[in-house]
C-alpha cells in the first residue's frame, strides 16, 4: 500500500508478507498458473474456491503469484520482476514503484494509440490484447469478491454475527493471509483506474474495448482489519457501510484511521449497518467565538409575525446589532434586490437547537454568540465583495441580513409547508451560504485542505438529504465552510484539491482521490446542470441525481419527493394540497423529462432512491444472459428493478408469438439487494400500445416516493 498516502495518525503502512517464490512473471502465465501450482482450472476456482488439499503457506504463495504478480504482468503486458516489490527487513511486499510502472505503461499505450489507424490490423491486435487483460481483471475480481472471507455489510445480518473473524475461502479449510488479499484488491483498483484513464485518451472508438471500461466500481474486497480498527476508533457501523458502498477500498484505507469527529465511541453500540442509533442528546449546541459563558443569553423570533409573512409569500431574514438587538424583517426575495446570507447545517447534529418548549417542539432559541458570529461572517463577506468589485466598502456598517432555519422557519403545519417550498429560492438566491459542520468547527485552528475535505466527507452534514439540495441549488462560488477559528474555506478551493488529485497521476492522492472528495463528482455535475440549462439535459440530470442521492439521510420519508423535485426544477407546491391518501395523488410518483406521467391505472416505483445497494448503475443498457429484468404480460409491462431507465426493444424476439411474450434484459449488478416491481397497465396489451407510452427512443425514468402529505 506504499503507493497510497499514509493514513492520518499512522506511522507506517500496513505491512503485507511476501509469499511468492518466483522472481519473474510473464504475460500469459496468469491463465496457466492455477493448473501449474494447485492443479485446478480457473473455472473450478471461480465456482468452488481453493481445493481442500492446499495448506495455508501454499495458498498464500499461489494467490499472491496468481492474483498479484501474474495479474500485473498480464494487464500491463510486460515481464514483472517480483524482487522489485520486496522490502527485505522484514520480508514484506511494497508498492512504492507501482505509480511509476503504471505511468510508464500509460505512456506506452498512448504512443501505441497515436500510431494506430482505426482500420489497420494493428487496431485489432491491440483490442485483443486489451480484452485479454480485461478478462484477467474480471477473473481476479470475481474470485476475490466471491470467495473472499469478508462480506459486505448488510441490514440482513444481525450485529451479533461478527464480520471481524475471518472464515475459510470456500471449499478450502485454510485461512489465507487477509492483508495479502487486501493488497490484491488495492492493486486491482489501481489497474482499473489507470486503464480507464488510458481509454479516455483513445482516439479511435472500439466497441470491443468500450464495454470493458464503464464505471465498474464494484468492490474488489472488504477488510475486516479496517472495520475492526474503525469500530475501535468510534465509527458508526452505518457510516462504515456507507463508506464501503460509495468509495473504493483504497479510499477507505486512507480514511479508516480518522477518529470519529462527532460523538464518543460508546454511543454507537446499538447502531446497525443501516441505522445510526447514536445518543444525539449528548451533543450540545456549539458556542462560536466566545468563552462559553453565554449559556443564559438566548435570542428568538416570535412565531406570529413570521407565519403571517410566510403566508403572504415573504421570507423572514434576521440581523443582529448591539444596540437594536435581534431584528427580523420580511423580504420578497424574487423581486427585491437584497444581498443576504444563509446557514446550512445538519439539524441532527444539535449545533444550534438548544432544547424543547412545553409542547415538545424546538424552542427556536439560539445562543447569542452564534448569531453574532453569523452576523460578523456575512458582514465580512460584504466587505470582501465590495473590495473585489472596486466599490466603496460597507461604509455605514450596514448589517447583512441572513436566514437560519431555527429562527426563520415557522412551526405550524400550514405555514411550514409554504416555508419548505421556499427553501430552494432561499439557497439559490443567497449571496453566500455558510456551512456549519461539527467535525469542522471542532477541527482545531490549523487544518489543511486535505483534512478539511476528509472531515466534510465523514461529517453528518454531508449525509443529510436537505444539505444535498442546499449544495446543488446554491449559486457558484457562494458555498463555503467555516472552521473553528472562524476562517472560511470556499467549496471551489476544496474542489480544486481533489480534482487535481483525480486527474494528476503524480499526485500522492491519485489512487484514493475519493477519500478527499469533499463533494462527490455527481453532486458537482448536478450543480453544473442546475445552473446551466436543466431542461436541455433533463435525462442526464435524472440519471446523475440518482447516483448523487444514495445513502443520504432524511427525517421524513416524504421529504425525498420534495428535495428531488426541487433539484430537478419541478414545482412541488401541488404536493401540499391534502393530508389524506386516495385523493388523486399516487402513493409513488414518476417524473419524466417531459413532465409527470398522466396515464391512469399505473403503479409507480421505486419507493426510494436512498437505497443501500452498491454501485448499481441506472444507465447500463447492455443485455445480460443471466438477468431477466422485465417482460410484457397481459396486464402490462412487469419490471423487477428500481432506479433504471426502461426502453422497450425495437424488435420482437424471433421465438415470441405474441406481445405478451416479448422479453428484454438489462445488465444489473448482483449486489443490488433491494427490489421493487412496476406494472404499467395501458388500455390494451398490444405492442403498438406499449410502444406509445414508452416510446421507441423515449426513456421512462423512475423516481420515487412516499405520500407527500402536508410537507
XYZ file of C-alpha atoms in Angstrom:
711
model
C 0.000 0.000 0.000
C 3.046 2.267 -0.147
C 1.812 3.948 -3.345
C -1.036 5.449 -1.283
C -0.585 8.354 1.150
C -0.039 7.384 4.753
C -3.390 7.340 6.607
C -3.684 10.189 9.142
C -2.299 9.260 12.528
C -0.404 6.225 11.211
C 3.390 5.986 11.404
C 3.639 3.321 8.707
C 1.527 1.449 6.189
C 0.042 -1.970 6.786
C 2.790 -4.473 6.047
C 1.948 -7.410 3.767
C 4.023 -10.565 3.830
C 5.943 -11.629 0.716
C 4.952 -15.225 -0.146
C 5.741 -15.650 -3.853
C 8.760 -17.816 -4.696
C 9.334 -16.968 -8.337
C 11.241 -13.896 -9.453
C 9.832 -13.142 -12.916
C 6.224 -13.335 -14.113
C 5.377 -13.107 -17.805
C 2.221 -12.137 -19.716
C 0.054 -15.167 -20.395
C 1.100 -17.010 -17.235
C -1.946 -15.675 -15.430
C -4.101 -18.258 -17.216
C -1.790 -21.242 -16.577
C -0.608 -20.609 -13.006
C -3.712 -22.238 -11.426
C -3.051 -25.513 -13.243
C 0.681 -25.393 -12.531
C 0.517 -24.598 -8.813
C -2.757 -26.015 -7.447
C -3.802 -28.311 -10.322
C -7.143 -26.569 -10.800
C -8.841 -24.951 -13.742
C -9.826 -21.309 -13.417
C -13.493 -22.228 -13.780
C -13.241 -24.570 -10.803
C -11.545 -21.898 -8.697
C -14.279 -19.398 -9.515
C -17.029 -21.846 -8.649
C -15.600 -23.608 -5.607
C -12.607 -21.642 -4.369
C -9.293 -23.194 -3.385
C -9.039 -27.001 -3.260
C -9.269 -28.753 0.097
C -5.800 -30.282 -0.018
C -3.916 -26.969 -0.040
C -2.183 -25.677 3.109
C -2.004 -22.074 4.292
C 1.536 -21.381 3.070
C 0.835 -22.829 -0.378
C -2.443 -20.917 -0.599
C -0.759 -17.608 0.206
C 2.053 -18.317 -2.248
C -0.345 -19.259 -5.046
C -2.764 -16.365 -4.587
C -0.006 -13.754 -4.466
C 1.715 -15.265 -7.515
C -1.519 -15.555 -9.487
C -3.570 -12.512 -8.478
C -0.818 -10.005 -7.732
C 2.278 -10.576 -9.871
C 0.592 -12.686 -12.555
C -2.289 -10.222 -12.880
C 0.076 -7.244 -13.018
C 2.134 -8.875 -15.794
C -0.991 -9.761 -17.785
C -2.683 -6.370 -17.572
C 0.482 -4.388 -18.338
C 1.606 -6.962 -20.933
C 5.179 -6.932 -19.666
C 7.500 -9.024 -17.515
C 7.252 -8.285 -13.791
C 10.236 -8.860 -11.515
C 8.889 -9.656 -8.059
C 12.210 -8.680 -6.467
C 11.385 -5.045 -7.251
C 8.494 -5.279 -4.777
C 10.373 -6.740 -1.792
C 11.269 -4.988 1.439
C 13.997 -7.246 2.898
C 13.599 -6.412 6.609
C 11.054 -7.627 7.392
C 10.370 -9.616 4.242
C 7.263 -7.793 3.082
C 5.848 -6.507 -0.163
C 5.865 -2.824 -1.111
C 4.236 -0.891 -3.958
C 6.307 2.295 -3.923
C 7.277 1.852 -7.588
C 3.757 0.997 -8.752
C 2.800 4.575 -9.794
C 5.975 4.851 -11.904
C 5.343 1.443 -13.505
C 1.771 2.409 -14.350
C 2.885 5.788 -15.682
C 5.429 4.144 -17.994
C 2.755 1.705 -19.183
C 0.341 4.583 -19.777
C 2.888 6.430 -21.922
C 3.483 3.295 -23.992
C -0.244 2.862 -24.508
C -0.669 6.471 -25.591
C 2.216 6.100 -28.040
C 0.662 2.938 -29.481
C -2.779 4.510 -29.718
C -1.462 7.608 -31.504
C 0.234 5.451 -34.154
C -2.712 3.119 -34.812
C -5.033 3.527 -37.749
C -8.606 2.662 -36.828
C -8.891 0.438 -39.896
C -5.470 -1.148 -39.507
C -4.898 -4.734 -38.376
C -2.824 -3.326 -35.528
C -6.026 -1.958 -34.011
C -7.469 -5.459 -33.956
C -4.302 -6.781 -32.296
C -4.385 -4.007 -29.717
C -8.068 -4.646 -28.984
C -7.378 -8.355 -28.497
C -4.572 -7.607 -26.061
C -6.814 -5.209 -24.179
C -9.647 -7.747 -23.978
C -7.352 -10.462 -22.620
C -6.231 -8.082 -19.876
C -9.877 -7.251 -19.168
C -10.668 -10.936 -18.833
C -7.823 -11.382 -16.358
C -9.080 -8.468 -14.258
C -12.604 -9.852 -14.342
C -11.425 -13.297 -13.209
C -9.367 -11.820 -10.375
C -12.221 -9.629 -9.168
C -14.748 -12.458 -9.361
C -12.524 -14.779 -7.352
C -11.792 -12.201 -4.663
C -15.378 -10.939 -4.376
C -16.999 -14.397 -4.475
C -14.606 -16.333 -2.264
C -13.132 -13.692 -0.005
C -13.906 -14.285 3.668
C -15.043 -10.698 4.269
C -18.571 -9.957 3.113
C -20.315 -6.612 2.539
C -22.272 -5.214 5.449
C -25.991 -5.811 5.151
C -29.038 -4.912 7.157
C -29.984 -8.581 6.979
C -27.007 -9.528 9.127
C -27.551 -9.270 12.887
C -24.906 -7.353 14.765
C -24.134 -10.455 16.833
C -22.762 -12.141 13.704
C -19.184 -10.970 13.666
C -17.801 -9.637 10.433
C -14.366 -9.387 12.002
C -13.446 -13.041 12.407
C -12.341 -14.419 9.023
C -13.569 -17.744 7.697
C -12.010 -20.115 5.168
C -12.152 -19.460 1.443
C -14.934 -21.661 0.053
C -14.124 -25.395 -0.030
C -10.682 -24.978 1.500
C -10.260 -25.157 5.259
C -7.333 -22.739 5.004
C -7.485 -19.197 6.304
C -5.294 -17.166 3.970
C -3.462 -14.010 4.943
C -6.059 -11.239 4.895
C -3.529 -8.455 4.379
C -2.339 -10.246 1.250
C -5.925 -10.410 -0.097
C -6.250 -6.743 0.810
C -3.134 -5.875 -1.228
C -4.536 -7.731 -4.274
C -7.739 -5.695 -4.093
C -5.789 -2.429 -3.821
C -3.694 -3.415 -6.858
C -6.801 -4.326 -8.852
C -8.363 -0.935 -8.160
C -5.205 0.875 -9.293
C -5.075 -1.139 -12.531
C -8.736 -0.454 -13.295
C -8.264 3.257 -12.661
C -5.264 3.641 -14.985
C -6.920 1.575 -17.718
C -9.927 3.873 -17.554
C -7.665 6.912 -17.856
C -5.866 5.420 -20.854
C -9.185 4.665 -22.512
C -10.233 8.319 -22.176
C -7.304 9.164 -24.480
C -8.312 6.576 -27.068
C -8.968 8.441 -30.297
C -10.420 5.517 -32.217
C -13.624 4.229 -30.665
C -13.741 0.477 -30.400
C -16.843 -1.350 -29.260
C -14.612 -4.224 -28.168
C -12.748 -2.010 -25.731
C -15.579 0.298 -24.730
C -17.668 -2.308 -22.940
C -14.702 -3.314 -20.753
C -14.467 0.159 -19.219
C -17.527 1.989 -17.942
C -17.916 2.940 -14.312
C -17.078 -0.511 -12.999
C -16.859 0.328 -9.331
C -17.949 -2.963 -7.814
C -15.917 -3.638 -4.702
C -12.935 -5.912 -5.091
C -12.948 -6.768 -1.426
C -13.708 -5.589 2.076
C -11.322 -5.551 5.001
C -12.125 -6.787 8.490
C -8.835 -5.220 9.626
C -10.115 -1.780 8.665
C -13.584 -2.448 10.063
C -12.208 -3.611 13.389
C -9.947 -0.573 13.670
C -12.749 1.807 12.695
C -15.067 0.409 15.367
C -12.331 0.830 17.978
C -11.941 4.453 16.930
C -15.634 5.184 17.421
C -17.001 4.780 13.920
C -20.678 4.013 13.450
C -21.482 0.718 11.740
C -23.843 2.525 9.351
C -21.099 5.001 8.484
C -18.708 2.147 7.714
C -21.309 0.578 5.421
C -21.907 3.909 3.653
C -18.198 4.491 3.145
C -17.675 0.991 1.737
C -20.625 1.482 -0.613
C -19.502 4.830 -2.002
C -15.702 4.524 -2.032
C -13.181 2.036 -3.273
C -11.104 0.136 -0.755
C -8.122 2.442 -1.375
C -10.115 5.436 -0.125
C -11.453 3.514 2.871
C -7.858 2.614 3.748
C -6.840 6.275 3.809
C -9.827 7.285 5.961
C -10.019 4.367 8.371
C -7.619 5.771 10.970
C -9.510 9.029 11.409
C -11.268 9.182 14.733
C -14.985 9.830 14.758
C -15.241 13.605 14.986
C -18.849 13.778 16.129
C -19.583 11.627 19.175
C -17.734 9.362 21.630
C -17.405 5.765 20.519
C -19.681 4.230 23.144
C -22.843 5.900 21.807
C -22.687 3.754 18.644
C -23.054 0.476 20.500
C -26.603 -0.139 19.222
C -26.074 1.011 15.630
C -26.719 -1.312 12.695
C -25.340 -1.234 9.172
C -28.368 0.771 8.013
C -29.291 2.909 11.011
C -27.241 5.083 13.326
C -28.754 4.989 16.804
C -26.235 7.251 18.474
C -27.344 9.165 21.546
C -27.619 12.589 19.927
C -28.621 14.207 23.217
C -25.009 14.063 24.339
C -24.028 16.594 21.687
C -24.930 20.053 22.932
C -25.003 23.329 20.984
C -21.612 24.654 19.954
C -20.508 28.094 21.069
C -18.955 30.269 18.386
C -16.055 32.623 19.030
C -16.841 33.197 22.685
C -15.644 31.983 26.078
C -18.667 29.727 26.536
C -20.217 31.923 29.255
C -23.264 32.914 27.226
C -25.345 29.902 28.249
C -28.104 32.100 29.668
C -28.166 34.527 26.734
C -30.658 33.335 24.153
C -32.372 35.056 21.258
C -35.574 34.093 19.495
C -38.149 35.330 16.992
C -41.873 35.376 17.718
C -43.957 32.888 15.730
C -46.942 35.084 14.917
C -45.390 37.671 12.636
C -43.175 35.083 10.910
C -46.183 32.938 9.979
C -48.077 35.967 8.700
C -45.214 36.975 6.418
C -44.704 33.483 5.059
C -48.401 33.075 4.212
C -48.105 36.316 2.211
C -45.201 34.844 0.233
C -42.498 36.779 2.088
C -39.298 35.391 3.602
C -38.112 36.486 7.068
C -34.431 37.435 7.426
C -32.656 38.462 10.609
C -29.871 40.867 11.571
C -28.040 41.480 14.833
C -26.926 44.822 16.185
C -25.502 45.590 19.597
C -27.965 48.452 20.017
C -31.093 47.189 18.256
C -30.545 43.549 19.185
C -32.100 40.836 17.028
C -34.198 42.303 14.220
C -36.364 40.298 11.819
C -37.829 41.756 8.614
C -39.797 40.288 5.687
C -38.447 40.301 2.123
C -39.806 39.345 -1.282
C -36.668 37.623 -2.498
C -37.832 37.075 -6.075
C -38.434 40.781 -6.736
C -36.318 42.658 -4.190
C -32.619 43.130 -4.858
C -31.395 42.153 -1.417
C -27.989 40.733 -0.570
C -28.363 38.170 2.174
C -26.706 35.058 3.536
C -27.955 31.636 4.601
C -26.750 28.991 7.024
C -26.653 25.303 6.088
C -26.321 22.740 8.876
C -27.498 19.307 9.955
C -30.369 19.572 12.410
C -29.496 16.215 13.965
C -26.041 17.462 14.957
C -27.626 19.751 17.530
C -25.233 22.590 16.751
C -27.909 25.251 17.165
C -31.024 23.745 18.728
C -30.949 24.268 22.484
C -33.986 22.350 23.710
C -37.752 21.819 23.585
C -40.597 24.033 24.667
C -43.656 22.991 26.685
C -45.272 21.493 23.560
C -42.266 19.304 22.833
C -41.314 21.394 19.799
C -37.959 23.041 19.311
C -37.845 26.246 21.331
C -36.339 28.113 18.356
C -33.675 29.742 20.522
C -30.073 30.392 19.533
C -27.075 31.314 21.607
C -26.258 34.963 21.159
C -22.659 34.080 20.301
C -23.857 32.023 17.332
C -25.988 34.858 15.954
C -23.180 37.374 16.444
C -20.733 35.030 14.740
C -23.004 34.625 11.717
C -23.527 38.383 11.505
C -19.766 39.019 11.546
C -19.228 36.349 8.896
C -21.772 37.758 6.435
C -20.686 41.357 7.086
C -17.100 40.345 6.332
C -18.262 38.762 3.072
C -19.898 42.056 2.117
C -16.648 43.939 2.738
C -14.667 41.460 0.650
C -17.197 41.661 -2.188
C -17.012 45.453 -2.143
C -13.217 45.425 -2.343
C -13.137 42.903 -5.182
C -15.625 44.963 -7.211
C -13.822 48.290 -6.575
C -16.874 49.663 -4.820
C -16.583 51.577 -1.590
C -16.977 49.125 1.247
C -19.585 48.804 3.932
C -19.048 52.430 4.936
C -22.172 52.805 7.031
C -21.729 49.411 8.666
C -24.967 48.176 7.158
C -25.800 44.782 8.589
C -26.252 41.980 6.070
C -29.467 40.041 6.740
C -29.302 36.271 6.865
C -31.585 33.241 7.041
C -31.265 30.450 9.581
C -33.949 27.797 9.874
C -34.260 27.662 13.646
C -35.272 31.351 13.739
C -36.982 31.827 10.386
C -38.897 28.556 9.982
C -42.466 28.615 11.426
C -43.859 25.752 13.478
C -47.479 25.499 12.318
C -48.024 22.887 9.601
C -49.747 25.271 7.203
C -47.034 27.934 7.292
C -44.248 25.359 7.475
C -45.418 23.752 4.226
C -45.097 27.107 2.460
C -41.704 27.774 4.045
C -40.348 24.392 2.949
C -41.308 25.245 -0.613
C -39.300 28.486 -0.255
C -36.049 26.708 0.622
C -34.956 26.296 -2.979
C -35.438 30.021 -3.595
C -33.606 30.978 -0.401
C -30.459 28.960 -1.079
C -30.390 29.722 -4.794
C -30.619 33.497 -4.243
C -28.354 33.772 -1.198
C -25.196 35.760 -1.836
C -23.269 33.426 0.470
C -24.163 30.059 2.013
C -22.117 29.132 5.091
C -21.921 25.504 6.204
C -21.589 24.598 9.861
C -20.392 21.042 10.417
C -19.419 19.842 13.877
C -16.371 17.993 12.606
C -15.007 21.186 11.030
C -15.954 23.506 13.875
C -14.043 21.263 16.284
C -11.135 20.536 13.953
C -8.614 22.846 15.570
C -7.133 26.113 14.419
C -4.675 24.735 11.881
C -6.069 22.182 9.440
C -5.019 21.744 5.834
C -7.383 21.392 2.885
C -6.897 17.620 2.722
C -8.015 17.278 6.334
C -10.973 19.576 5.729
C -12.082 17.538 2.708
C -11.943 14.303 4.697
C -13.865 15.772 7.621
C -16.617 17.048 5.347
C -16.946 13.651 3.709
C -17.294 11.922 7.086
C -19.486 14.558 8.729
C -23.209 14.488 9.439
C -23.874 17.498 7.232
C -22.637 15.673 4.124
C -25.116 12.828 4.663
C -28.265 14.906 5.082
C -30.690 14.988 2.151
C -31.603 18.638 2.701
C -27.912 19.543 2.641
C -27.743 17.946 -0.810
C -30.442 20.305 -2.081
C -28.770 23.316 -0.498
C -25.423 22.352 -2.031
C -26.819 21.871 -5.520
C -29.086 24.926 -5.789
C -26.558 27.348 -4.229
C -25.018 29.557 -6.890
C -21.418 29.006 -7.982
C -18.802 30.495 -5.636
C -21.343 31.070 -2.854
C -20.964 27.858 -0.813
C -18.265 27.878 1.864
C -17.341 26.086 5.086
C -16.450 27.630 8.433
C -13.780 26.089 10.656
C -13.026 26.519 14.344
C -11.237 29.871 14.292
C -13.963 31.453 12.159
C -11.996 31.387 8.918
C -13.794 30.391 5.737
C -12.878 27.812 3.101
C -14.708 28.018 -0.206
C -16.045 24.944 -1.940
C -14.171 25.875 -5.120
C -10.845 25.586 -3.285
C -11.763 22.148 -1.959
C -12.913 21.001 -5.386
C -9.559 22.007 -6.855
C -7.760 19.840 -4.297
C -9.432 16.549 -5.125
C -9.916 17.373 -8.814
C -6.169 17.828 -9.206
C -5.599 14.557 -7.354
C -8.082 12.824 -9.638
C -6.513 13.930 -12.925
C -2.831 14.051 -11.946
C -1.177 10.594 -11.762
C 1.779 12.180 -9.966
C -0.410 13.246 -7.048
C 0.050 11.248 -3.858
C -3.745 11.026 -3.603
C -4.375 9.952 -7.186
C -5.333 6.371 -6.340
C -7.529 7.308 -3.380
C -8.975 10.614 -4.552
C -12.482 9.642 -3.359
C -11.180 9.938 0.206
C -10.671 13.683 -0.239
C -13.679 14.398 -2.466
C -15.488 16.748 -0.101
C -18.382 16.822 -2.567
C -18.946 13.854 -4.856
C -18.469 14.301 -8.636
C -22.167 13.516 -9.153
C -23.185 16.402 -6.892
C -20.775 18.774 -8.626
C -22.127 17.737 -12.020
C -25.684 18.251 -10.777
C -24.744 21.763 -9.644
C -23.437 22.449 -13.119
C -26.610 21.145 -14.766
C -28.899 23.133 -12.474
C -27.076 26.404 -13.122
C -26.727 25.906 -16.873
C -29.722 24.535 -18.765
C -31.525 21.862 -16.806
C -34.325 21.496 -19.358
C -31.886 20.759 -22.183
C -30.226 17.927 -20.288
C -33.114 16.579 -18.211
C -32.305 12.950 -18.916
C -28.724 13.316 -17.702
C -29.947 15.251 -14.672
C -32.214 12.385 -13.622
C -29.540 9.734 -14.076
C -26.906 11.821 -12.322
C -29.145 12.697 -9.390
C -29.942 9.021 -8.873
C -26.226 8.452 -8.278
C -25.780 11.562 -6.124
C -28.593 10.898 -3.692
C -27.673 7.437 -2.473
C -27.034 6.889 1.240
C -28.412 10.276 2.226
C -30.403 10.538 5.432
C -33.776 12.208 5.852
C -36.032 12.550 8.880
C -39.316 12.430 6.965
C -39.638 9.983 4.075
C -41.935 12.328 2.140
C -39.179 14.978 2.070
C -37.374 12.899 -0.542
C -40.030 13.786 -3.116
C -39.746 17.486 -2.338
C -35.953 17.584 -2.478
C -35.645 15.656 -5.733
C -38.404 17.660 -7.395
C -36.709 20.914 -6.344
C -33.340 19.796 -7.681
C -34.910 18.750 -10.990
C -36.608 22.128 -11.341
C -40.165 20.903 -10.720
C -42.821 22.805 -8.788
C -43.667 20.895 -5.631
C -46.425 23.193 -4.421
C -49.108 20.824 -5.721
C -47.843 18.151 -3.331
C -49.111 20.179 -0.377
C -52.821 20.071 -1.179
C -54.017 17.461 1.318
C -53.019 15.199 4.152
C -55.153 12.158 3.379
C -54.386 9.390 0.882
C -56.514 8.279 -2.070
C -57.382 11.812 -3.190
C -55.779 11.722 -6.601
C -52.105 11.855 -5.624
C -50.446 8.489 -6.272
C -48.509 6.971 -3.397
C -45.424 6.904 -5.597
C -44.678 9.442 -8.286
C -42.871 9.345 -11.620
C -41.305 12.479 -13.079
C -40.354 12.422 -16.751
C -38.210 14.936 -18.647
C -41.445 15.965 -20.406
C -43.401 16.257 -17.164
C -45.419 13.954 -14.972
C -46.794 10.741 -16.486
C -50.577 11.090 -16.882
C -51.582 7.522 -17.738
C -54.278 6.166 -15.465
C -54.100 2.816 -13.727
C -50.368 2.976 -13.095
C -48.462 1.817 -10.062
C -45.325 3.857 -9.547
C -41.905 2.726 -8.337
C -39.389 2.821 -6.764
C -40.305 3.843 -3.258
C -36.964 5.467 -2.555
C -33.651 6.403 -4.119
C -31.965 6.328 -0.728
C -31.032 2.703 -1.297
C -28.267 0.693 0.320
C -27.263 -1.187 -2.832
C -23.688 -0.916 -4.047
C -22.747 0.746 -7.300
C -25.869 -0.223 -9.229
C -25.986 1.882 -12.377
C -29.144 3.325 -13.957
C -27.525 3.920 -17.337
C -26.320 0.487 -18.432
C -28.294 -0.952 -21.341
C -26.112 -3.913 -22.219
C -28.050 -7.176 -22.309
C -27.199 -9.928 -19.884
C -27.844 -13.602 -20.405
C -28.309 -14.215 -16.724
C -30.676 -11.495 -15.587
C -34.319 -11.164 -16.611
C -35.440 -7.702 -15.628
C -38.762 -7.137 -17.374
C -41.300 -8.732 -19.674
C -44.711 -7.920 -21.105
C -47.705 -9.643 -19.542
C -51.369 -9.364 -20.361
C -51.710 -6.769 -17.622
C -48.796 -4.710 -18.884
C -45.041 -4.421 -18.510
C -43.633 -6.068 -15.374
C -40.296 -4.578 -14.270
C -38.387 -6.055 -11.341
C -35.701 -3.432 -10.768
C -35.521 0.109 -9.484
C -33.925 3.395 -10.429
C -33.341 2.352 -14.024
C -34.280 3.745 -17.397
C -36.730 1.482 -19.238
C -36.680 1.178 -23.004
C -38.880 -1.193 -24.971
C -36.877 -3.136 -27.584
C -37.443 -2.166 -31.190
C -37.678 -5.770 -32.408
C -39.552 -8.777 -31.124
C -37.661 -11.886 -30.134
C -37.934 -14.413 -33.024
C -39.430 -17.101 -30.795
C -42.107 -14.845 -29.348
C -45.513 -15.491 -30.984
C -47.217 -12.541 -29.304
C -46.511 -9.309 -27.481
C -47.240 -10.884 -24.107
C -44.067 -12.957 -24.511
C -41.741 -10.195 -25.643
C -38.791 -10.037 -23.275
C -35.866 -7.713 -22.866
C -32.972 -7.732 -20.459
C -30.841 -5.159 -18.745
C -27.456 -5.694 -17.152
C -27.616 -5.389 -13.389
C -25.097 -5.795 -10.611
C -25.812 -8.703 -8.307
C -25.020 -6.566 -5.280
C -28.246 -4.580 -5.642
C -30.249 -6.130 -2.820
C -33.424 -4.061 -2.763
C -36.042 -4.701 -5.443
C -39.388 -3.185 -6.342
C -41.893 -4.183 -9.007
C -43.550 -1.843 -11.500
C -46.617 -2.765 -13.544
C -47.830 -0.438 -16.307
C -51.362 -1.176 -17.450
C -52.188 0.500 -20.772
C -55.561 0.322 -22.483
C -54.596 -2.940 -24.157
C -51.512 -5.124 -24.252
C -50.682 -4.748 -27.933
C -47.132 -3.991 -28.883
C -48.089 -0.727 -30.553
C -49.790 0.479 -27.386
C -46.771 -0.407 -25.289
C -44.539 1.433 -27.738
C -46.646 4.565 -27.449
C -46.242 5.387 -23.743
C -42.693 4.080 -23.537
C -41.589 5.142 -26.989
C -39.018 3.645 -29.297
C -36.351 6.086 -28.140
C -38.062 7.581 -25.114
C -36.733 6.529 -21.736
C -39.009 6.301 -18.743
C -37.260 7.418 -15.586
C -38.466 6.191 -12.231
C -38.010 8.455 -9.273
C -39.968 7.991 -6.002
C -41.524 8.254 -3.223
C -43.892 8.252 -0.244
C -47.171 10.004 0.392
C -46.348 13.756 0.282
C -48.905 14.796 2.928
C -48.584 18.374 4.076
C -44.798 18.512 3.701
